[in-house]
Coordinates of C-alpha atoms in Angstrom, one line a residue:
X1 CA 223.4 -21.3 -41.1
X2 CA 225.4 -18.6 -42.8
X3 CA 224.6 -16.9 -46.7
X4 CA 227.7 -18.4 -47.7
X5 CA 226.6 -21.8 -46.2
X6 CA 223.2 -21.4 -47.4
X7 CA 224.5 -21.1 -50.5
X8 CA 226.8 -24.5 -50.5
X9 CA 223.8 -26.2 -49.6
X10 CA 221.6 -25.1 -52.8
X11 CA 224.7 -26.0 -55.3
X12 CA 225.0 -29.2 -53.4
X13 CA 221.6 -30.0 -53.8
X14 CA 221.9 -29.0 -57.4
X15 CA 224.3 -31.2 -57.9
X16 CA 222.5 -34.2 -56.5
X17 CA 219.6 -33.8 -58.6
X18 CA 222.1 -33.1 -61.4
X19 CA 220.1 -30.2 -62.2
X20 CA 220.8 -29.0 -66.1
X21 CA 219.3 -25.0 -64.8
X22 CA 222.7 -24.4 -63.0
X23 CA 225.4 -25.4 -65.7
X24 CA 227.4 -22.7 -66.2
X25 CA 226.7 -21.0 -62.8
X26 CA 229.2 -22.5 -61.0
X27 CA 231.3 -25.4 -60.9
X28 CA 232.1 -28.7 -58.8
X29 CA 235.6 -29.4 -58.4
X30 CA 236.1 -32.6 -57.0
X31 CA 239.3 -33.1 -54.6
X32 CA 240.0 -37.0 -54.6
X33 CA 240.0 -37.4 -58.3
X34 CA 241.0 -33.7 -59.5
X35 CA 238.3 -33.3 -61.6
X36 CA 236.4 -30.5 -61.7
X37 CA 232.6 -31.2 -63.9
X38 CA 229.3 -28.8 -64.5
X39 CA 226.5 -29.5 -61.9
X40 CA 224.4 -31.8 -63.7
X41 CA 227.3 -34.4 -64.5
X42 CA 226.0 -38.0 -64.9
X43 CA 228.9 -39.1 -63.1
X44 CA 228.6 -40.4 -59.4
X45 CA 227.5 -37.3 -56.4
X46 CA 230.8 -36.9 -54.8
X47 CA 231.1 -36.6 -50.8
X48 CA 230.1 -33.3 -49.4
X49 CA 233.6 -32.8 -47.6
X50 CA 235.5 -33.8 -51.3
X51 CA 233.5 -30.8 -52.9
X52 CA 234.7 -27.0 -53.9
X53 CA 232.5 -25.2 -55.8
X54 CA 234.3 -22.6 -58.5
X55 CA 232.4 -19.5 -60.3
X56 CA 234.6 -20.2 -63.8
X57 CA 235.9 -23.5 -64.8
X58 CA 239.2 -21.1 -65.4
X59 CA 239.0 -20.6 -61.3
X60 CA 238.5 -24.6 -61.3
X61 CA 241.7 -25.2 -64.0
X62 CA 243.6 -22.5 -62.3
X63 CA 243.5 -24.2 -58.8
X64 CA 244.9 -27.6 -60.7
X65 CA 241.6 -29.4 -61.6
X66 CA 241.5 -31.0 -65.0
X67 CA 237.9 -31.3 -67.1
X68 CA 235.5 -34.4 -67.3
X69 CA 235.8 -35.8 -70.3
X70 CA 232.3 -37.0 -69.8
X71 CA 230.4 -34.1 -69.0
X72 CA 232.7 -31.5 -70.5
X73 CA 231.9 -28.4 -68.1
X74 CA 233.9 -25.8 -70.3
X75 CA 231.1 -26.5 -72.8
X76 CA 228.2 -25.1 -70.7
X77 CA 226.8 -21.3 -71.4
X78 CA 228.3 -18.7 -69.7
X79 CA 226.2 -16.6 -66.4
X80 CA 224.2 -14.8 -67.5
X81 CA 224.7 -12.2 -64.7
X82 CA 227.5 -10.9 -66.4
X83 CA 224.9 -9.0 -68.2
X84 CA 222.5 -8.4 -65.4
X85 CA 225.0 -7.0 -63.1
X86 CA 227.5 -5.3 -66.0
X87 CA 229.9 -4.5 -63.5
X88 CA 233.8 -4.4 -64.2
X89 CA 234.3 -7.9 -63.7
X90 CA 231.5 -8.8 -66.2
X91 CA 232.4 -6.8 -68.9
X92 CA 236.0 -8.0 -68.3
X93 CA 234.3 -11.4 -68.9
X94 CA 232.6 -10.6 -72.2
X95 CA 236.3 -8.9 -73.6
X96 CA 238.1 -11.8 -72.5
X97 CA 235.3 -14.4 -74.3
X98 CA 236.5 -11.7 -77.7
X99 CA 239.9 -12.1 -77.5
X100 CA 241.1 -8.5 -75.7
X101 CA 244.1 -10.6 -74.1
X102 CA 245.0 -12.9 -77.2
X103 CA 244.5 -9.4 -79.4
X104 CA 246.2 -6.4 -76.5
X105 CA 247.0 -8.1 -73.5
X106 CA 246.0 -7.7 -70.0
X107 CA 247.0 -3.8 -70.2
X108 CA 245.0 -3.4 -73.3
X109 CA 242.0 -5.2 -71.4
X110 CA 242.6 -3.0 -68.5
X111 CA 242.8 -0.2 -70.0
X112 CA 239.6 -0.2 -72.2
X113 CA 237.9 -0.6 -68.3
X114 CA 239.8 2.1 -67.1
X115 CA 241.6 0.2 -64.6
X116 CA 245.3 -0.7 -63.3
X117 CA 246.2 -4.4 -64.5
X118 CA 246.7 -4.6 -60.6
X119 CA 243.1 -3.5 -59.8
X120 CA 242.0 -5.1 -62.4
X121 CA 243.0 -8.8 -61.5
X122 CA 241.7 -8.4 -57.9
X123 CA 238.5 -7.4 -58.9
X124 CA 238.1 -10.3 -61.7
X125 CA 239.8 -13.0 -59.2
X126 CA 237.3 -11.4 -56.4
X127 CA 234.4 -12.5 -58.3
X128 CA 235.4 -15.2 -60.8
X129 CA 238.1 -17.1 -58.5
X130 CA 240.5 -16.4 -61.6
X131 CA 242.7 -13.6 -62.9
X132 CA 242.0 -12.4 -66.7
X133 CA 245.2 -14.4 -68.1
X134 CA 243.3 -17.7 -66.3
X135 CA 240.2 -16.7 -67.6
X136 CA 241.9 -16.6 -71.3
X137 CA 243.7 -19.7 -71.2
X138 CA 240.8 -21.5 -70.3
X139 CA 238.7 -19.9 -73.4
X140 CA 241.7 -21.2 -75.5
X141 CA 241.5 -24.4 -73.8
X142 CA 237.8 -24.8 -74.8
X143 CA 238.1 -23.5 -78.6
X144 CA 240.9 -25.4 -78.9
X145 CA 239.3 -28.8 -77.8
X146 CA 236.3 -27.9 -80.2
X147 CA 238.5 -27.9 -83.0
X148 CA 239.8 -30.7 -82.1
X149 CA 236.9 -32.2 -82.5
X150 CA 234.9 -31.0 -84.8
X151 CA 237.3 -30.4 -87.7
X152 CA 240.5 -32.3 -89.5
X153 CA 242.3 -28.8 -88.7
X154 CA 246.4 -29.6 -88.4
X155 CA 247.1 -29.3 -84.8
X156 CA 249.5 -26.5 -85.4
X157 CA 246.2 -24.4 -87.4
X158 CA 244.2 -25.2 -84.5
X159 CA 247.0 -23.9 -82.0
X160 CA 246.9 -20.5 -83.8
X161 CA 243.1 -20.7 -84.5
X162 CA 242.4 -20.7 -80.5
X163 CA 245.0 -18.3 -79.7
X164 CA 248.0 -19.8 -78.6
X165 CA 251.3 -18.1 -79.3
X166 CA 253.3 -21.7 -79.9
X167 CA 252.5 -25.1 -80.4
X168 CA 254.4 -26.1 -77.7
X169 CA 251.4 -24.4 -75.6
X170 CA 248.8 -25.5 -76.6
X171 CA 249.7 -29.1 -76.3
X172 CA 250.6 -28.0 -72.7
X173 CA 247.3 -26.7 -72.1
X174 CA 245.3 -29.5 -73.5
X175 CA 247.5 -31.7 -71.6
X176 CA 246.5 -30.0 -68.5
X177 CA 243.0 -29.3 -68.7
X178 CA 241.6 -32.4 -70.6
X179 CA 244.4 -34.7 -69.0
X180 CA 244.6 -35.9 -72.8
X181 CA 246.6 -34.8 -75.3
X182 CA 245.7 -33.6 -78.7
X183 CA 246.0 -36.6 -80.6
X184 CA 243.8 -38.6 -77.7
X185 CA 240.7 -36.4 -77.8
X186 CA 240.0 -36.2 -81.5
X187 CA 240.4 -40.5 -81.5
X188 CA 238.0 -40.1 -78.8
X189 CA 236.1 -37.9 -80.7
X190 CA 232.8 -39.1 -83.4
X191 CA 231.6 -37.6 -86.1
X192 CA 233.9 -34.9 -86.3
X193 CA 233.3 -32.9 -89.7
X194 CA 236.1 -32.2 -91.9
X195 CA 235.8 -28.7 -93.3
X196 CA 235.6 -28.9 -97.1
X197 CA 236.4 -24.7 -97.9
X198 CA 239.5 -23.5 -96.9
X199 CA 238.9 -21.2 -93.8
X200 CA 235.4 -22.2 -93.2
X201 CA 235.3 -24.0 -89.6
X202 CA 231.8 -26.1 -88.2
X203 CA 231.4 -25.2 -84.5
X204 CA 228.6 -25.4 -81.9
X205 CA 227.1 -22.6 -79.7
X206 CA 225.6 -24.2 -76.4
X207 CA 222.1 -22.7 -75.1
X208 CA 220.1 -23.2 -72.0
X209 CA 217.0 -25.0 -72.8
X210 CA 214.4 -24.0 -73.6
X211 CA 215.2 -21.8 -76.9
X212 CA 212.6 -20.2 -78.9
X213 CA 215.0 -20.9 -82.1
X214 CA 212.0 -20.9 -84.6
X215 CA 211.0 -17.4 -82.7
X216 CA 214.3 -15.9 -83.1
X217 CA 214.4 -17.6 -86.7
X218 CA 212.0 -15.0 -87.7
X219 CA 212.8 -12.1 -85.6
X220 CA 215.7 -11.9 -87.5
X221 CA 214.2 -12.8 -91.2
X222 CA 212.3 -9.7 -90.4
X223 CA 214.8 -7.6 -90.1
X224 CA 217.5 -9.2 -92.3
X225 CA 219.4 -6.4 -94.8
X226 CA 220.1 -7.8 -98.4
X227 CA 223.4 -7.9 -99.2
X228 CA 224.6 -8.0 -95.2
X229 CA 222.4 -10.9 -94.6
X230 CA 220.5 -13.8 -96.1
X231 CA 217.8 -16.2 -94.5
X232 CA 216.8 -19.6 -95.4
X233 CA 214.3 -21.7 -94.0
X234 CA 216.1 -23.1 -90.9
X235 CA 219.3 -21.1 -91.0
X236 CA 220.4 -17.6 -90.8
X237 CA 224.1 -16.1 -92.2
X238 CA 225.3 -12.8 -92.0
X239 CA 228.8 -10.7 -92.7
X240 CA 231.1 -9.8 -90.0
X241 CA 233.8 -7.3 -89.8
X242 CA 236.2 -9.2 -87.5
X243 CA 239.5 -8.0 -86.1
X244 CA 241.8 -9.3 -88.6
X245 CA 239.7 -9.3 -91.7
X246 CA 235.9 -10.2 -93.1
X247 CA 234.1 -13.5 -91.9
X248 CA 230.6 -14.9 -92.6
X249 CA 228.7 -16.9 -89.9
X250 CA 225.6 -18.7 -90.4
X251 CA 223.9 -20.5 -87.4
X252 CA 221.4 -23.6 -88.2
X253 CA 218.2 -22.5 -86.1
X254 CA 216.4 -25.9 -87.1
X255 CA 216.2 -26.5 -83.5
X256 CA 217.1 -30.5 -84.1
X257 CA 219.8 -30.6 -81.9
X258 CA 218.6 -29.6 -77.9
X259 CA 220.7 -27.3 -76.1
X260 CA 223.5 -26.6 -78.9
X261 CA 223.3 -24.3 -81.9
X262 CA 225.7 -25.4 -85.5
X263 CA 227.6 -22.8 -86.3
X264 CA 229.2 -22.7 -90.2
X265 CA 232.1 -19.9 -89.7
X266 CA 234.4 -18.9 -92.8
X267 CA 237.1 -16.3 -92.3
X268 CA 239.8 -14.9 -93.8
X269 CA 241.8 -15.3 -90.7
X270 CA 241.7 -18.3 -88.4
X271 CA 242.9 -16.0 -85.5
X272 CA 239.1 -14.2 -85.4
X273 CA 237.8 -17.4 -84.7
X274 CA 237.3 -17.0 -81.1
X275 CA 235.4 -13.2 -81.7
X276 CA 233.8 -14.8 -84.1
X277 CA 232.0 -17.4 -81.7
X278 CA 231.6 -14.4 -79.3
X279 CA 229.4 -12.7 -81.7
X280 CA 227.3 -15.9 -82.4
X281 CA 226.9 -16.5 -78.7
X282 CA 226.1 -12.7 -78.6
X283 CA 223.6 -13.4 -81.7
X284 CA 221.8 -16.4 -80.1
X285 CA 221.4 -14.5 -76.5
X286 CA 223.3 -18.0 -75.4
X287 CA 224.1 -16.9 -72.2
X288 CA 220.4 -16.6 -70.9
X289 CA 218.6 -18.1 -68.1
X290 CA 215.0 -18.9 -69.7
X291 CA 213.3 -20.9 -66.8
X292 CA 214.2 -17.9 -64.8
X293 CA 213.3 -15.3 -67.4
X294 CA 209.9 -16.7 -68.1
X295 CA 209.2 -17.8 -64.5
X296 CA 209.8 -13.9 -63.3
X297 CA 207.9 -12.6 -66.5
X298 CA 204.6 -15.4 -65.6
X299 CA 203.6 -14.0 -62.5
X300 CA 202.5 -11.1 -64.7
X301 CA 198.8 -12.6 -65.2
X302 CA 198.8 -10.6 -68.9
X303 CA 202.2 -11.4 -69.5
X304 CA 201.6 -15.0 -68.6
X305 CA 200.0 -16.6 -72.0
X306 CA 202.4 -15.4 -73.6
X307 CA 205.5 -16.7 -71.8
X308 CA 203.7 -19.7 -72.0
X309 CA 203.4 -19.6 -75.7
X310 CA 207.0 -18.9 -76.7
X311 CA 208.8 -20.6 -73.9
X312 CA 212.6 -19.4 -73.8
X313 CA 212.4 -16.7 -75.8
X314 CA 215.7 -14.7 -76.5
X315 CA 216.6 -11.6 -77.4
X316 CA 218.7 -11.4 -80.2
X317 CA 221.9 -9.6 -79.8
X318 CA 223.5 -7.1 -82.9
X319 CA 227.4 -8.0 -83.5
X320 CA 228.7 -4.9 -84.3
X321 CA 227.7 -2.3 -82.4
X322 CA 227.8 1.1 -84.4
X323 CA 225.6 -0.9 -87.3
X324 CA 223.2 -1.5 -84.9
X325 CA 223.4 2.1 -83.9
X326 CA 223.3 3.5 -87.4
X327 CA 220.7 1.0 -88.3
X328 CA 218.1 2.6 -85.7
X329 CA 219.0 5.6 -86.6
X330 CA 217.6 4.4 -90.5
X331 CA 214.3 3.2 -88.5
X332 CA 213.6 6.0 -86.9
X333 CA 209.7 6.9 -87.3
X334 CA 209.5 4.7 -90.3
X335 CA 208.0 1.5 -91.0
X336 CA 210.1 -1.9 -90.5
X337 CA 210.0 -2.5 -94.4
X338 CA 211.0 1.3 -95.0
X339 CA 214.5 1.1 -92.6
X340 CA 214.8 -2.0 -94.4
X341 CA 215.2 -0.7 -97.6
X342 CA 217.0 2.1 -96.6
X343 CA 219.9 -0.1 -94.9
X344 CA 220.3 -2.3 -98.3
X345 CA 220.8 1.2 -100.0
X346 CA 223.3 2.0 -97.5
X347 CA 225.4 -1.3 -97.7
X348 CA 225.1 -1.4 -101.4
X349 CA 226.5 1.8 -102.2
X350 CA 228.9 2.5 -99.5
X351 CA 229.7 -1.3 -97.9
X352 CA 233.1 -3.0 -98.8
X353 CA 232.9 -6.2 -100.9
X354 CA 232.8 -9.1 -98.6
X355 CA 235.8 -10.7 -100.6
X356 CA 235.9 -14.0 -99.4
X357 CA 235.3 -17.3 -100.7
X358 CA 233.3 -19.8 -99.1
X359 CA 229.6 -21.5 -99.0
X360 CA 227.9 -18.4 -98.1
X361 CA 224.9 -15.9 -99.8
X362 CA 225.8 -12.8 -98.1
X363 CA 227.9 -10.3 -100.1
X364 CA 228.9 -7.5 -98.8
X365 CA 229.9 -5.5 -95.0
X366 CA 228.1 -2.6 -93.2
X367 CA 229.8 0.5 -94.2
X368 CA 232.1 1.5 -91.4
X369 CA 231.7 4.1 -89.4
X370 CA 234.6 6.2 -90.9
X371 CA 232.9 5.7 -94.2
X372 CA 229.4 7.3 -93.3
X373 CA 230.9 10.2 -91.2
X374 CA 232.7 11.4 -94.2
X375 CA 229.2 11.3 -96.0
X376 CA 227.8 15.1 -96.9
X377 CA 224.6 14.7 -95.4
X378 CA 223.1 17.8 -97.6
X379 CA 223.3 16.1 -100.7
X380 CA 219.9 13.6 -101.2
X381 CA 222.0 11.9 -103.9
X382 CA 224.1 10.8 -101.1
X383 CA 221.8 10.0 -97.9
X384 CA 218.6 9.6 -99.5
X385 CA 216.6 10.6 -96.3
X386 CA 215.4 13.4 -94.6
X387 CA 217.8 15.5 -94.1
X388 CA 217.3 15.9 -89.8
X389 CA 218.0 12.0 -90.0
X390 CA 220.8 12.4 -92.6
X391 CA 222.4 14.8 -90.1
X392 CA 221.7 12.4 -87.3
X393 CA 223.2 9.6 -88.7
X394 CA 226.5 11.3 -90.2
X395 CA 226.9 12.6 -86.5
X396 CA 226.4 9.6 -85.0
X397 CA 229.0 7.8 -87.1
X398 CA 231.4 10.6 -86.3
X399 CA 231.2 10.4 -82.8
X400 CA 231.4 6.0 -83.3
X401 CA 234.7 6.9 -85.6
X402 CA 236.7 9.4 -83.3
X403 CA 235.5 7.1 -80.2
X404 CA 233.4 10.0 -78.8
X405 CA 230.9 6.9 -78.3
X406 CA 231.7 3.1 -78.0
X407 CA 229.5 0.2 -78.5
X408 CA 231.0 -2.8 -76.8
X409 CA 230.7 -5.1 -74.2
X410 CA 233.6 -3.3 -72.3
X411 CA 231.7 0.4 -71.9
X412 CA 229.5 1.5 -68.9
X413 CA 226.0 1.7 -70.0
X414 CA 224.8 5.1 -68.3
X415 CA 227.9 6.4 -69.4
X416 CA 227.2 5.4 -72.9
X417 CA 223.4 6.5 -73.0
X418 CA 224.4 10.2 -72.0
X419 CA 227.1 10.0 -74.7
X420 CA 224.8 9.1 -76.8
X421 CA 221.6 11.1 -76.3
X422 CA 224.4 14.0 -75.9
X423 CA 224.4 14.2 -80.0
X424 CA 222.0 15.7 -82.0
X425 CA 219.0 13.7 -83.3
X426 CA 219.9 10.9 -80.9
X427 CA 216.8 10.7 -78.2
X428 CA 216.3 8.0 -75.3
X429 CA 214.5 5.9 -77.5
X430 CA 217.6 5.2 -79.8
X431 CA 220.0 5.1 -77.2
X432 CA 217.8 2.4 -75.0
X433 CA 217.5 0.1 -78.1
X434 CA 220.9 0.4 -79.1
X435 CA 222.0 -0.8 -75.2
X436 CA 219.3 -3.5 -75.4
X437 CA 220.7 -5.1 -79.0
X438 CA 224.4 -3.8 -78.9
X439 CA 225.2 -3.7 -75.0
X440 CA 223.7 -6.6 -74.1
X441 CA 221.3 -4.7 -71.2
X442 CA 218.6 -7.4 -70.1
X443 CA 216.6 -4.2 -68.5
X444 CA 215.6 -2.2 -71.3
X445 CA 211.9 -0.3 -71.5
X446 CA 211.0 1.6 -74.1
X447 CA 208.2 3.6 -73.0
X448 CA 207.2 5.8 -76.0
X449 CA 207.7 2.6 -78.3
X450 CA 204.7 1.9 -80.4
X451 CA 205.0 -1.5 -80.9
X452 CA 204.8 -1.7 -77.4
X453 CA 201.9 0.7 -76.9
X454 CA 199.8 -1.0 -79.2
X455 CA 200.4 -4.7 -77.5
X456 CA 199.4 -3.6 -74.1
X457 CA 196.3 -2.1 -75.4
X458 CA 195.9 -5.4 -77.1
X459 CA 196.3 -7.3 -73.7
X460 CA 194.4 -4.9 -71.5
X461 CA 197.8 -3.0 -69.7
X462 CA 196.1 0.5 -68.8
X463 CA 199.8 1.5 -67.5
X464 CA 202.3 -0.3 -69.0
X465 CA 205.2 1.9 -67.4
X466 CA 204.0 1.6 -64.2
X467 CA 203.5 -2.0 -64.2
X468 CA 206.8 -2.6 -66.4
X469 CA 208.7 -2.3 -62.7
X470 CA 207.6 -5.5 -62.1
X471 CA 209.7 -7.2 -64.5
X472 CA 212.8 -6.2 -63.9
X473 CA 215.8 -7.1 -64.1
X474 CA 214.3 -9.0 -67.3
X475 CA 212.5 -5.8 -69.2
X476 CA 213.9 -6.3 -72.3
X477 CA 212.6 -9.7 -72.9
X478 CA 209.1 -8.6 -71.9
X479 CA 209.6 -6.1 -74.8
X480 CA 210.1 -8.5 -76.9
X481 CA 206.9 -10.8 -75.6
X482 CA 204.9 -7.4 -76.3
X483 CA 206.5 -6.9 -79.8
X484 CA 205.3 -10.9 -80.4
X485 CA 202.1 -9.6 -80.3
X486 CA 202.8 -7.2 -83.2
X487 CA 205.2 -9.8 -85.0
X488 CA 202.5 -12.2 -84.9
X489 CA 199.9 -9.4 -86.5
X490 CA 202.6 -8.7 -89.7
X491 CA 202.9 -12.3 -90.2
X492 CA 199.1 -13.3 -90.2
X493 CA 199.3 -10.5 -93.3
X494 CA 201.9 -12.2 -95.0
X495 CA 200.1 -15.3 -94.6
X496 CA 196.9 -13.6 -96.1
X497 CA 199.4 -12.2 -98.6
X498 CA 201.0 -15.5 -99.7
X499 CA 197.3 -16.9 -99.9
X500 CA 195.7 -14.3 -102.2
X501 CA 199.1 -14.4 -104.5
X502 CA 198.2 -18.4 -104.9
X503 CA 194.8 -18.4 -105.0
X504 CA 193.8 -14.6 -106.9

């Protein structure tokens, strides 16, 4: 038996035990009744010799297969090897889930990869079984049929929402992916919820299960910047700076709904919508493969209790890169509550008002990088900080302003970190973390990290670089197990703190 027919034989199996771990890997496209579903479909096991199995449901749409309205496969998470690998074709993924085509085109998506559209579409149809303008239509296709059901949208605001140029489109492309039209799947739909605020939109973020939401709940409270963003005791909201104008999102992390996140998204222009999503997905880590995360990280006997404390825990991505950038640059050898503090100085004095009406607490954007290079950082009034990080930081921002360094999805990691640690006051440690939050690398170690010095003396790791090879390609989610250990130390002391303030 061949790799390749080794391979059909696992998805097969997978899809006879209608195995939830492999939505989103790939897809069964099924040739008697033209409908292509995720793996772990309720429906019927179709006949081996009536199977094809697709990467992308666009591969699946673009070969003439329509989606099961009962299992709705263009729903699932994305691969999460699109991250692991980062190759060409997977950061050609993660543009296209932004909007690059809707936004630039195919040239504009080629060329922030540095590739002929020609070169380009064989390398994306080589690995996804679908060229970049498939890959878009089907994202348009899926945003689309989530507005359709979830909201009271006008079909024509919903057209222009998901990214089609005409109406005339999109009910083409409904038509032939859901073999419905419009009008049929929000009758079909329940419970749809109107929204009440002009430009505010409720959508849903799928997740593999299991999903530490409570975990990631406070990872980000600890870290959350008044002003930028604003924490409640299930939910988390936070400003965006979206490509045609400010937006809010705020993600319900109560946990109450298994394998799907609420999303509450207002925007000042209904075309962001899909980067919008993007950045929540990016948020929530939705992509991620937990059961084989925590399976790899277990056979570490140390690292094992505490896998098995936090099952499926994520690491939560940053949405705008050069704030996450500029934002480690704030924390640099200084406490959590210290870089805190000095990032609400920063957004209050030099961040644009948000400007936009809606249900939301959060009231104002990250300063943008144009803004911060343009800083003098000699003048203490200005940046109050040492000056060596003042200097860092206005550097930093010019070099993210004149596009001497970019923070997306798109860029080539090495590339990026020697860019990066090429400026002054910008060492490994920055640029590491910044690719971990920002880039999206699931293979970050930070070895002269204290947070993660202190947990392996806590756990008994005598060389934590050394043994750190044995978790790759997941590194940066055993950071985050070791920084638990830490977390779980500040909060105990807020705990103690909350009790002495109640009972003095």
């Amino acid at each position: 038996m061949t790799g390749t027919d080794t391979e059909w034989e696992a998805r097969y199996r997978a899809v006879q035990g209608r195995d939830r771990r492999f939505d989103g890997m790939f897809y069964t496209a099924v040739r008697t009744t033209g409908i292509y579903c995720r793996p772990s479909c309720p429906a019927i096991t179709p006949r081996r010799h009536n199977v094809t199995f697709f990467p992308t449901a666009a591969g699946a749409q673009d070969a003439g297969f329509r989606a099961c309205r009962r299992c709705l496969p263009d729903a699932t998470p994305g691969s999460p090897r699109w991250d692991v690998v980062a190759d060409a074709a997977g950061r050609a993924m993660r543009l296209v889930a932004d909007g690059v085509v809707e936004r630039e085109g195919v040239e504009g998506l080629a060329s922030r990869l540095g590739y002929s559209v020609r070169q380009l579409h064989r390398v994306v149809t080589g690995e996804y079984g679908a060229g970049p303008l498939a890959l878009a239509r089907s994202r348009r296709a899926q945003t689309a049929r989530v507005l359709i059901e979830t909201t009271d949208l006008r079909f024509a605001d919903v057209a222009f929402a998901a990214g089609f140029t005409s109406v005339r489109q999109f009910n083409d492309t409904v038509r032939e992916v859901y073999a419905a039209s419009p009008t049929q799947l929000r009758a079909a739909a329940s419970g749809h919820r109107p929204s009440l605020v002009p430009g505010t939109l409720h959508t849903r973020v799928a997740v593999r299960e299991p999903f530490a939401a409570a975990d990631l709940h406070w990872f980000l409270a600890v870290h959350a910047v008044p002003g930028l963003e604003a924490v409640g005791e299930d939910w988390y909201e936070r400003s965006l700076r979206l490509p045609h104008g400010p937006g809010v999102v705020r993600v319900d992390l109560s946990g109450r709904t298994p394998g799907v996140v609420p999303c509450t998204l207002t925007l000042a222009d209904t075309r962001d919508l899909a980067p919008a999503t993007e950045r929540a997905r990016r948020l929530l880590d939705a992509d991620a493969d937990p059961l084989a995360v925590d399976a790899a990280l277990a056979e570490d006997e140390l690292l094992a209790p505490l896998v098995g404390a936090r099952p499926g825990l994520r690491v939560p991505g940053q949405l705008d890169g050069a704030e996450v950038a500029v934002q480690t640059v704030l924390g640099q050898q200084v406490s959590l509550a210290s870089a805190r503090t000095a990032a609400a100085r920063l957004v209050e004095r030099w961040g644009d008002p948000l400007g936009l009406e809606g249900p939301h607490e959060v009231t104002r954007l990250f300063p943008s990088p144009e803004t911060l290079a343009a800083l003098d950082p000699e003048d203490p009034e200005v940046l109050r900080m040492p000056r060596a990080r003042a200097r860092a930081l206005t550097t930093l921002a010019g070099a993210l302003a004149d596009g001497t360094v970019v923070l997306d999805r798109s860029v080539d990691r090495a590339e990026t970190r020697a860019a990066m640690t090429g400026l002054r006051g910008i060492g490994p440690w920055t640029a590491d973390y910044v690719a971990m939050r920002a880039l999206g690398d699931p293979d970050v170690y930070l070895p002269t990290d204290i947070g993660v010095r202190n947990a392996a003396t806590a756990l008994g790791i005598d060389d934590v670089t050394r043994r750190s090879d044995d978790w790759r390609p997941w590194r940066s989610y055993a950071l985050l197990r070791l920084w638990s250990v830490v977390l779980d130390q500040l909060r105990e002391r807020e705990q103690r703190r909350d009790t002495t303030r109640r009972h003095p």
